[in-house]
PDB file of N, CA and C in Angstrom:
ATOM      1  N   MET E   1      19.937 -20.257 -22.569  1.00 92.00           N
ATOM      2  CA  MET E   1      21.274 -20.351 -21.979  1.00 92.00           C
ATOM      3  C   MET E   1      22.342 -20.467 -23.072  1.00 92.00           C
ATOM      4  N   GLN E   2      21.977 -21.168 -24.147  1.00 95.00           N
ATOM      5  CA  GLN E   2      22.941 -21.360 -25.224  1.00 95.00           C
ATOM      6  C   GLN E   2      23.360 -20.042 -25.831  1.00 95.00           C
ATOM      7  N   ALA E   3      22.408 -19.129 -25.992  1.00 96.00           N
ATOM      8  CA  ALA E   3      22.710 -17.837 -26.582  1.00 96.00           C
ATOM      9  C   ALA E   3      23.694 -17.037 -25.669  1.00 96.00           C
ATOM     10  N   VAL E   4      23.537 -17.123 -24.403  1.00 97.00           N
ATOM     11  CA  VAL E   4      24.452 -16.444 -23.478  1.00 97.00           C
ATOM     12  C   VAL E   4      25.827 -17.051 -23.541  1.00 97.00           C
ATOM     13  N   THR E   5      25.885 -18.384 -23.517  1.00 97.00           N
ATOM     14  CA  THR E   5      27.179 -19.078 -23.631  1.00 97.00           C
ATOM     15  C   THR E   5      27.892 -18.700 -24.940  1.00 97.00           C
ATOM     16  N   ARG E   6      27.140 -18.662 -26.026  1.00 97.00           N
ATOM     17  CA  ARG E   6      27.692 -18.310 -27.337  1.00 97.00           C
ATOM     18  C   ARG E   6      28.195 -16.857 -27.343  1.00 97.00           C
ATOM     19  N   LEU E   7      27.422 -15.959 -26.734  1.00 96.00           N
ATOM     20  CA  LEU E   7      27.828 -14.553 -26.646  1.00 96.00           C
ATOM     21  C   LEU E   7      29.136 -14.414 -25.829  1.00 96.00           C
ATOM     22  N   LEU E   8      29.230 -15.074 -24.714  1.00 96.00           N
ATOM     23  CA  LEU E   8      30.443 -15.009 -23.901  1.00 96.00           C
ATOM     24  C   LEU E   8      31.646 -15.507 -24.657  1.00 96.00           C
ATOM     25  N   PHE E   9      31.478 -16.582 -25.432  1.00 96.00           N
ATOM     26  CA  PHE E   9      32.587 -17.139 -26.205  1.00 96.00           C
ATOM     27  C   PHE E   9      32.931 -16.298 -27.405  1.00 96.00           C
ATOM     28  N   ASP E  10      31.918 -15.962 -28.201  1.00 96.00           N
ATOM     29  CA  ASP E  10      32.152 -15.250 -29.484  1.00 96.00           C
ATOM     30  C   ASP E  10      32.584 -13.799 -29.243  1.00 96.00           C
ATOM     31  N   ARG E  11      32.011 -13.100 -28.312  1.00 95.00           N
ATOM     32  CA  ARG E  11      32.283 -11.688 -28.151  1.00 95.00           C
ATOM     33  C   ARG E  11      33.318 -11.367 -27.092  1.00 95.00           C
ATOM     34  N   LEU E  12      33.419 -12.229 -26.062  1.00 95.00           N
ATOM     35  CA  LEU E  12      34.315 -11.924 -24.943  1.00 95.00           C
ATOM     36  C   LEU E  12      35.424 -12.958 -24.784  1.00 95.00           C
ATOM     37  N   ASN E  13      35.457 -13.956 -25.655  1.00 95.00           N
ATOM     38  CA  ASN E  13      36.451 -15.015 -25.581  1.00 95.00           C
ATOM     39  C   ASN E  13      36.490 -15.742 -24.257  1.00 95.00           C
ATOM     40  N   ILE E  14      35.336 -15.925 -23.656  1.00 95.00           N
ATOM     41  CA  ILE E  14      35.245 -16.653 -22.395  1.00 95.00           C
ATOM     42  C   ILE E  14      34.571 -17.985 -22.660  1.00 95.00           C
ATOM     43  N   GLU E  15      35.311 -19.064 -22.357  1.00 95.00           N
ATOM     44  CA  GLU E  15      34.757 -20.400 -22.510  1.00 95.00           C
ATOM     45  C   GLU E  15      34.212 -20.870 -21.167  1.00 95.00           C
ATOM     46  N   ILE E  16      32.949 -21.253 -21.133  1.00 95.00           N
ATOM     47  CA  ILE E  16      32.285 -21.608 -19.909  1.00 95.00           C
ATOM     48  C   ILE E  16      32.201 -23.138 -19.800  1.00 95.00           C
ATOM     49  N   PRO E  17      32.761 -23.735 -18.733  1.00 93.00           N
ATOM     50  CA  PRO E  17      32.715 -25.202 -18.600  1.00 93.00           C
ATOM     51  C   PRO E  17      31.278 -25.733 -18.315  1.00 93.00           C
ATOM     52  N   GLU E  18      30.539 -25.037 -17.482  1.00 96.00           N
ATOM     53  CA  GLU E  18      29.150 -25.479 -17.099  1.00 96.00           C
ATOM     54  C   GLU E  18      28.310 -24.218 -16.921  1.00 96.00           C
ATOM     55  N   PRO E  19      27.002 -24.329 -17.182  1.00 96.00           N
ATOM     56  CA  PRO E  19      26.112 -23.175 -17.027  1.00 96.00           C
ATOM     57  C   PRO E  19      26.080 -22.583 -15.600  1.00 96.00           C
ATOM     58  N   ASP E  20      26.381 -23.414 -14.609  1.00 97.00           N
ATOM     59  CA  ASP E  20      26.335 -22.898 -13.226  1.00 97.00           C
ATOM     60  C   ASP E  20      27.727 -22.533 -12.686  1.00 97.00           C
ATOM     61  N   THR E  21      28.728 -22.534 -13.538  1.00 97.00           N
ATOM     62  CA  THR E  21      30.082 -22.118 -13.115  1.00 97.00           C
ATOM     63  C   THR E  21      30.006 -20.663 -12.658  1.00 97.00           C
ATOM     64  N   ASP E  22      30.546 -20.394 -11.470  1.00 97.00           N
ATOM     65  CA  ASP E  22      30.613 -19.026 -10.946  1.00 97.00           C
ATOM     66  C   ASP E  22      31.717 -18.285 -11.706  1.00 97.00           C
ATOM     67  N   LEU E  23      31.310 -17.365 -12.557  1.00 96.00           N
ATOM     68  CA  LEU E  23      32.253 -16.669 -13.456  1.00 96.00           C
ATOM     69  C   LEU E  23      33.245 -15.779 -12.683  1.00 96.00           C
ATOM     70  N   VAL E  24      32.805 -15.236 -11.574  1.00 93.00           N
ATOM     71  CA  VAL E  24      33.670 -14.378 -10.767  1.00 93.00           C
ATOM     72  C   VAL E  24      34.677 -15.247  -9.993  1.00 93.00           C
ATOM     73  N   ASP E  25      34.182 -16.260  -9.258  1.00 95.00           N
ATOM     74  CA  ASP E  25      35.071 -17.099  -8.470  1.00 95.00           C
ATOM     75  C   ASP E  25      36.059 -17.857  -9.349  1.00 95.00           C
ATOM     76  N   ALA E  26      35.656 -18.225 -10.584  1.00 96.00           N
ATOM     77  CA  ALA E  26      36.534 -18.931 -11.509  1.00 96.00           C
ATOM     78  C   ALA E  26      37.549 -18.009 -12.166  1.00 96.00           C
ATOM     79  N   GLY E  27      37.416 -16.716 -11.935  1.00 95.00           N
ATOM     80  CA  GLY E  27      38.348 -15.748 -12.541  1.00 95.00           C
ATOM     81  C   GLY E  27      38.094 -15.456 -14.008  1.00 95.00           C
ATOM     82  N   LEU E  28      36.876 -15.811 -14.478  1.00 96.00           N
ATOM     83  CA  LEU E  28      36.524 -15.613 -15.874  1.00 96.00           C
ATOM     84  C   LEU E  28      35.923 -14.222 -16.139  1.00 96.00           C
ATOM     85  N   LEU E  29      35.419 -13.557 -15.098  1.00 93.00           N
ATOM     86  CA  LEU E  29      34.754 -12.278 -15.273  1.00 93.00           C
ATOM     87  C   LEU E  29      35.294 -11.288 -14.259  1.00 93.00           C
ATOM     88  N   ASP E  30      35.879 -10.203 -14.768  1.00 93.00           N
ATOM     89  CA  ASP E  30      36.353  -9.131 -13.907  1.00 93.00           C
ATOM     90  C   ASP E  30      35.508  -7.891 -14.187  1.00 93.00           C
ATOM     91  N   SER E  31      35.826  -6.792 -13.559  1.00 90.00           N
ATOM     92  CA  SER E  31      34.999  -5.581 -13.697  1.00 90.00           C
ATOM     93  C   SER E  31      34.964  -5.048 -15.128  1.00 90.00           C
ATOM     94  N   LEU E  32      36.065  -5.080 -15.814  1.00 94.00           N
ATOM     95  CA  LEU E  32      36.101  -4.596 -17.207  1.00 94.00           C
ATOM     96  C   LEU E  32      35.268  -5.506 -18.107  1.00 94.00           C
ATOM     97  N   LEU E  33      35.431  -6.795 -17.964  1.00 95.00           N
ATOM     98  CA  LEU E  33      34.603  -7.722 -18.761  1.00 95.00           C
ATOM     99  C   LEU E  33      33.126  -7.637 -18.406  1.00 95.00           C
ATOM    100  N   LEU E  34      32.831  -7.333 -17.149  1.00 93.00           N
ATOM    101  CA  LEU E  34      31.424  -7.185 -16.755  1.00 93.00           C
ATOM    102  C   LEU E  34      30.769  -6.009 -17.519  1.00 93.00           C
ATOM    103  N   VAL E  35      31.457  -4.901 -17.584  1.00 93.00           N
ATOM    104  CA  VAL E  35      30.923  -3.765 -18.322  1.00 93.00           C
ATOM    105  C   VAL E  35      30.720  -4.116 -19.778  1.00 93.00           C
ATOM    106  N   ASN E  36      31.654  -4.786 -20.380  1.00 96.00           N
ATOM    107  CA  ASN E  36      31.564  -5.251 -21.767  1.00 96.00           C
ATOM    108  C   ASN E  36      30.386  -6.251 -21.891  1.00 96.00           C
ATOM    109  N   LEU E  37      30.291  -7.171 -20.959  1.00 96.00           N
ATOM    110  CA  LEU E  37      29.187  -8.131 -20.976  1.00 96.00           C
ATOM    111  C   LEU E  37      27.828  -7.462 -20.943  1.00 96.00           C
ATOM    112  N   ILE E  38      27.656  -6.495 -20.055  1.00 95.00           N
ATOM    113  CA  ILE E  38      26.395  -5.797 -19.958  1.00 95.00           C
ATOM    114  C   ILE E  38      26.034  -5.096 -21.263  1.00 95.00           C
ATOM    115  N   ALA E  39      27.021  -4.441 -21.870  1.00 96.00           N
ATOM    116  CA  ALA E  39      26.796  -3.772 -23.144  1.00 96.00           C
ATOM    117  C   ALA E  39      26.365  -4.804 -24.195  1.00 96.00           C
ATOM    118  N   GLN E  40      27.029  -5.946 -24.240  1.00 96.00           N
ATOM    119  CA  GLN E  40      26.683  -6.987 -25.201  1.00 96.00           C
ATOM    120  C   GLN E  40      25.300  -7.539 -24.938  1.00 96.00           C
ATOM    121  N   LEU E  41      24.947  -7.780 -23.694  1.00 96.00           N
ATOM    122  CA  LEU E  41      23.611  -8.275 -23.318  1.00 96.00           C
ATOM    123  C   LEU E  41      22.511  -7.304 -23.759  1.00 96.00           C
ATOM    124  N   GLU E  42      22.758  -6.022 -23.508  1.00 95.00           N
ATOM    125  CA  GLU E  42      21.749  -5.019 -23.873  1.00 95.00           C
ATOM    126  C   GLU E  42      21.570  -4.988 -25.408  1.00 95.00           C
ATOM    127  N   ARG E  43      22.668  -5.053 -26.116  1.00 96.00           N
ATOM    128  CA  ARG E  43      22.597  -5.001 -27.566  1.00 96.00           C
ATOM    129  C   ARG E  43      21.991  -6.290 -28.135  1.00 96.00           C
ATOM    130  N   GLU E  44      22.461  -7.423 -27.698  1.00 95.00           N
ATOM    131  CA  GLU E  44      22.043  -8.728 -28.268  1.00 95.00           C
ATOM    132  C   GLU E  44      20.587  -9.066 -27.916  1.00 95.00           C
ATOM    133  N   PHE E  45      20.174  -8.773 -26.692  1.00 95.00           N
ATOM    134  CA  PHE E  45      18.873  -9.241 -26.229  1.00 95.00           C
ATOM    135  C   PHE E  45      17.829  -8.137 -26.091  1.00 95.00           C
ATOM    136  N   GLY E  46      18.212  -6.908 -26.411  1.00 93.00           N
ATOM    137  CA  GLY E  46      17.284  -5.792 -26.406  1.00 93.00           C
ATOM    138  C   GLY E  46      16.749  -5.472 -25.014  1.00 93.00           C
ATOM    139  N   ILE E  47      17.620  -5.647 -24.003  1.00 94.00           N
ATOM    140  CA  ILE E  47      17.224  -5.348 -22.618  1.00 94.00           C
ATOM    141  C   ILE E  47      17.979  -4.136 -22.117  1.00 94.00           C
ATOM    142  N   SER E  48      17.580  -3.633 -20.991  1.00 91.00           N
ATOM    143  CA  SER E  48      18.260  -2.518 -20.346  1.00 91.00           C
ATOM    144  C   SER E  48      18.632  -3.004 -18.946  1.00 91.00           C
ATOM    145  N   VAL E  49      19.922  -2.949 -18.621  1.00 92.00           N
ATOM    146  CA  VAL E  49      20.392  -3.321 -17.278  1.00 92.00           C
ATOM    147  C   VAL E  49      20.415  -2.059 -16.442  1.00 92.00           C
ATOM    148  N   SER E  50      19.662  -2.063 -15.356  1.00 86.00           N
ATOM    149  CA  SER E  50      19.595  -0.883 -14.514  1.00 86.00           C
ATOM    150  C   SER E  50      20.738  -0.954 -13.458  1.00 86.00           C
ATOM    151  N   ILE E  51      21.070   0.199 -12.914  1.00 85.00           N
ATOM    152  CA  ILE E  51      22.090   0.297 -11.890  1.00 85.00           C
ATOM    153  C   ILE E  51      21.636  -0.538 -10.678  1.00 85.00           C
ATOM    154  N   ASP E  52      20.344  -0.544 -10.397  1.00 84.00           N
ATOM    155  CA  ASP E  52      19.854  -1.314  -9.232  1.00 84.00           C
ATOM    156  C   ASP E  52      20.115  -2.791  -9.384  1.00 84.00           C
ATOM    157  N   ASP E  53      20.219  -3.279 -10.639  1.00 83.00           N
ATOM    158  CA  ASP E  53      20.456  -4.698 -10.898  1.00 83.00           C
ATOM    159  C   ASP E  53      21.923  -5.087 -10.670  1.00 83.00           C
ATOM    160  N   LEU E  54      22.756  -4.122 -10.533  1.00 83.00           N
ATOM    161  CA  LEU E  54      24.183  -4.379 -10.293  1.00 83.00           C
ATOM    162  C   LEU E  54      24.456  -4.307  -8.810  1.00 83.00           C
ATOM    163  N   ASP E  55      23.881  -5.250  -8.087  1.00 75.00           N
ATOM    164  CA  ASP E  55      24.091  -5.238  -6.638  1.00 75.00           C
ATOM    165  C   ASP E  55      25.541  -5.579  -6.303  1.00 75.00           C
ATOM    166  N   LEU E  56      25.903  -5.416  -5.055  1.00 65.00           N
ATOM    167  CA  LEU E  56      27.302  -5.566  -4.643  1.00 65.00           C
ATOM    168  C   LEU E  56      27.898  -6.925  -4.963  1.00 65.00           C
ATOM    169  N   ASN E  57      27.145  -7.955  -4.923  1.00 70.00           N
ATOM    170  CA  ASN E  57      27.670  -9.295  -5.169  1.00 70.00           C
ATOM    171  C   ASN E  57      27.511  -9.759  -6.605  1.00 70.00           C
ATOM    172  N   LEU E  58      26.907  -8.944  -7.424  1.00 85.00           N
ATOM    173  CA  LEU E  58      26.698  -9.285  -8.838  1.00 85.00           C
ATOM    174  C   LEU E  58      25.996 -10.597  -9.032  1.00 85.00           C
ATOM    175  N   GLU E  59      25.096 -10.924  -8.113  1.00 90.00           N
ATOM    176  CA  GLU E  59      24.438 -12.229  -8.116  1.00 90.00           C
ATOM    177  C   GLU E  59      23.766 -12.571  -9.450  1.00 90.00           C
ATOM    178  N   LYS E  60      23.227 -11.581 -10.099  1.00 92.00           N
ATOM    179  CA  LYS E  60      22.507 -11.847 -11.361  1.00 92.00           C
ATOM    180  C   LYS E  60      23.445 -12.158 -12.524  1.00 92.00           C
ATOM    181  N   PHE E  61      24.734 -11.933 -12.335  1.00 94.00           N
ATOM    182  CA  PHE E  61      25.713 -12.080 -13.433  1.00 94.00           C
ATOM    183  C   PHE E  61      26.819 -13.064 -13.087  1.00 94.00           C
ATOM    184  N   ARG E  62      26.632 -13.892 -12.101  1.00 94.00           N
ATOM    185  CA  ARG E  62      27.699 -14.799 -11.657  1.00 94.00           C
ATOM    186  C   ARG E  62      27.803 -16.082 -12.453  1.00 94.00           C
ATOM    187  N   SER E  63      26.761 -16.443 -13.209  1.00 97.00           N
ATOM    188  CA  SER E  63      26.819 -17.665 -14.014  1.00 97.00           C
ATOM    189  C   SER E  63      25.938 -17.516 -15.230  1.00 97.00           C
ATOM    190  N   VAL E  64      26.166 -18.376 -16.190  1.00 97.00           N
ATOM    191  CA  VAL E  64      25.367 -18.353 -17.425  1.00 97.00           C
ATOM    192  C   VAL E  64      23.892 -18.575 -17.101  1.00 97.00           C
ATOM    193  N   SER E  65      23.618 -19.517 -16.209  1.00 97.00           N
ATOM    194  CA  SER E  65      22.217 -19.793 -15.872  1.00 97.00           C
ATOM    195  C   SER E  65      21.546 -18.584 -15.225  1.00 97.00           C
ATOM    196  N   ARG E  66      22.267 -17.879 -14.366  1.00 96.00           N
ATOM    197  CA  ARG E  66      21.710 -16.674 -13.724  1.00 96.00           C
ATOM    198  C   ARG E  66      21.521 -15.529 -14.738  1.00 96.00           C
ATOM    199  N   ILE E  67      22.454 -15.394 -15.643  1.00 96.00           N
ATOM    200  CA  ILE E  67      22.341 -14.377 -16.684  1.00 96.00           C
ATOM    201  C   ILE E  67      21.141 -14.664 -17.569  1.00 96.00           C
ATOM    202  N   ALA E  68      20.943 -15.918 -17.961  1.00 97.00           N
ATOM    203  CA  ALA E  68      19.813 -16.287 -18.783  1.00 97.00           C
ATOM    204  C   ALA E  68      18.493 -16.016 -18.053  1.00 97.00           C
ATOM    205  N   ALA E  69      18.433 -16.314 -16.770  1.00 96.00           N
ATOM    206  CA  ALA E  69      17.216 -16.032 -15.975  1.00 96.00           C
ATOM    207  C   ALA E  69      16.968 -14.550 -15.920  1.00 96.00           C
ATOM    208  N   TYR E  70      18.031 -13.763 -15.750  1.00 95.00           N
ATOM    209  CA  TYR E  70      17.911 -12.276 -15.678  1.00 95.00           C
ATOM    210  C   TYR E  70      17.367 -11.762 -16.978  1.00 95.00           C
ATOM    211  N   ILE E  71      17.902 -12.232 -18.111  1.00 95.00           N
ATOM    212  CA  ILE E  71      17.428 -11.780 -19.436  1.00 95.00           C
ATOM    213  C   ILE E  71      15.951 -12.090 -19.576  1.00 95.00           C
ATOM    214  N   GLU E  72      15.549 -13.276 -19.203  1.00 94.00           N
ATOM    215  CA  GLU E  72      14.149 -13.666 -19.285  1.00 94.00           C
ATOM    216  C   GLU E  72      13.283 -12.749 -18.431  1.00 94.00           C
ATOM    217  N   SER E  73      13.718 -12.430 -17.239  1.00 91.00           N
ATOM    218  CA  SER E  73      12.947 -11.547 -16.359  1.00 91.00           C
ATOM    219  C   SER E  73      12.830 -10.161 -16.927  1.00 91.00           C
ATOM    220  N   ARG E  74      13.895  -9.671 -17.577  1.00 89.00           N
ATOM    221  CA  ARG E  74      13.847  -8.339 -18.155  1.00 89.00           C
ATOM    222  C   ARG E  74      12.915  -8.352 -19.377  1.00 89.00           C
ATOM    223  N   ARG E  75      12.953  -9.411 -20.139  1.00 84.00           N
ATOM    224  CA  ARG E  75      12.057  -9.506 -21.281  1.00 84.00           C
ATOM    225  C   ARG E  75      10.598  -9.547 -20.862  1.00 84.00           C
ATOM    226  N   ASN E  76      10.328 -10.264 -19.758  1.00 81.00           N
ATOM    227  CA  ASN E  76       8.960 -10.358 -19.276  1.00 81.00           C
ATOM    228  C   ASN E  76       8.466  -8.972 -18.795  1.00 81.00           C
ATOM    229  N   LEU E  77       9.358  -8.184 -18.189  1.00 71.00           N
ATOM    230  CA  LEU E  77       8.995  -6.814 -17.793  1.00 71.00           C
ATOM    231  C   LEU E  77       8.654  -5.974 -19.035  1.00 71.00           C
ATOM    232  N   THR E  78       9.413  -6.149 -20.074  1.00 61.00           N
ATOM    233  CA  THR E  78       9.176  -5.391 -21.333  1.00 61.00           C
ATOM    234  C   THR E  78       7.859  -5.808 -21.950  1.00 61.00           C
ATOM    235  N   ASP E  79       7.542  -7.132 -21.908  1.00 59.00           N
ATOM    236  CA  ASP E  79       6.300  -7.603 -22.506  1.00 59.00           C
ATOM    237  C   ASP E  79       5.080  -7.070 -21.757  1.00 59.00           C
ATOM    238  N   VAL E  80       5.212  -6.881 -20.436  1.00 52.00           N
ATOM    239  CA  VAL E  80       4.109  -6.414 -19.627  1.00 52.00           C
ATOM    240  C   VAL E  80       3.881  -4.906 -19.842  1.00 52.00           C
ATOM    241  N   ALA E  81       4.952  -4.168 -20.039  1.00 51.00           N
ATOM    242  CA  ALA E  81       4.852  -2.710 -20.157  1.00 51.00           C
ATOM    243  C   ALA E  81       4.175  -2.259 -21.404  1.00 51.00           C
TER     244      ALA E  81
END
């Protein structure tokens, strides 16, 4: 989770008060920043975000804790393949 928080701050200038803060509801993440965030996550963590993972509510990207869980799940898929 720390790596995600650091990435949001260092690369996107988003300061997160708590790991479970809803980034969308708090107005910290909009559509343009989401695209940038996804690119940064793919580069930093060596994952690939699929279109299917971008559901209508962006549930996987609404908080630092959810993003960290998503990264872990993507890494586990890579390890299995």
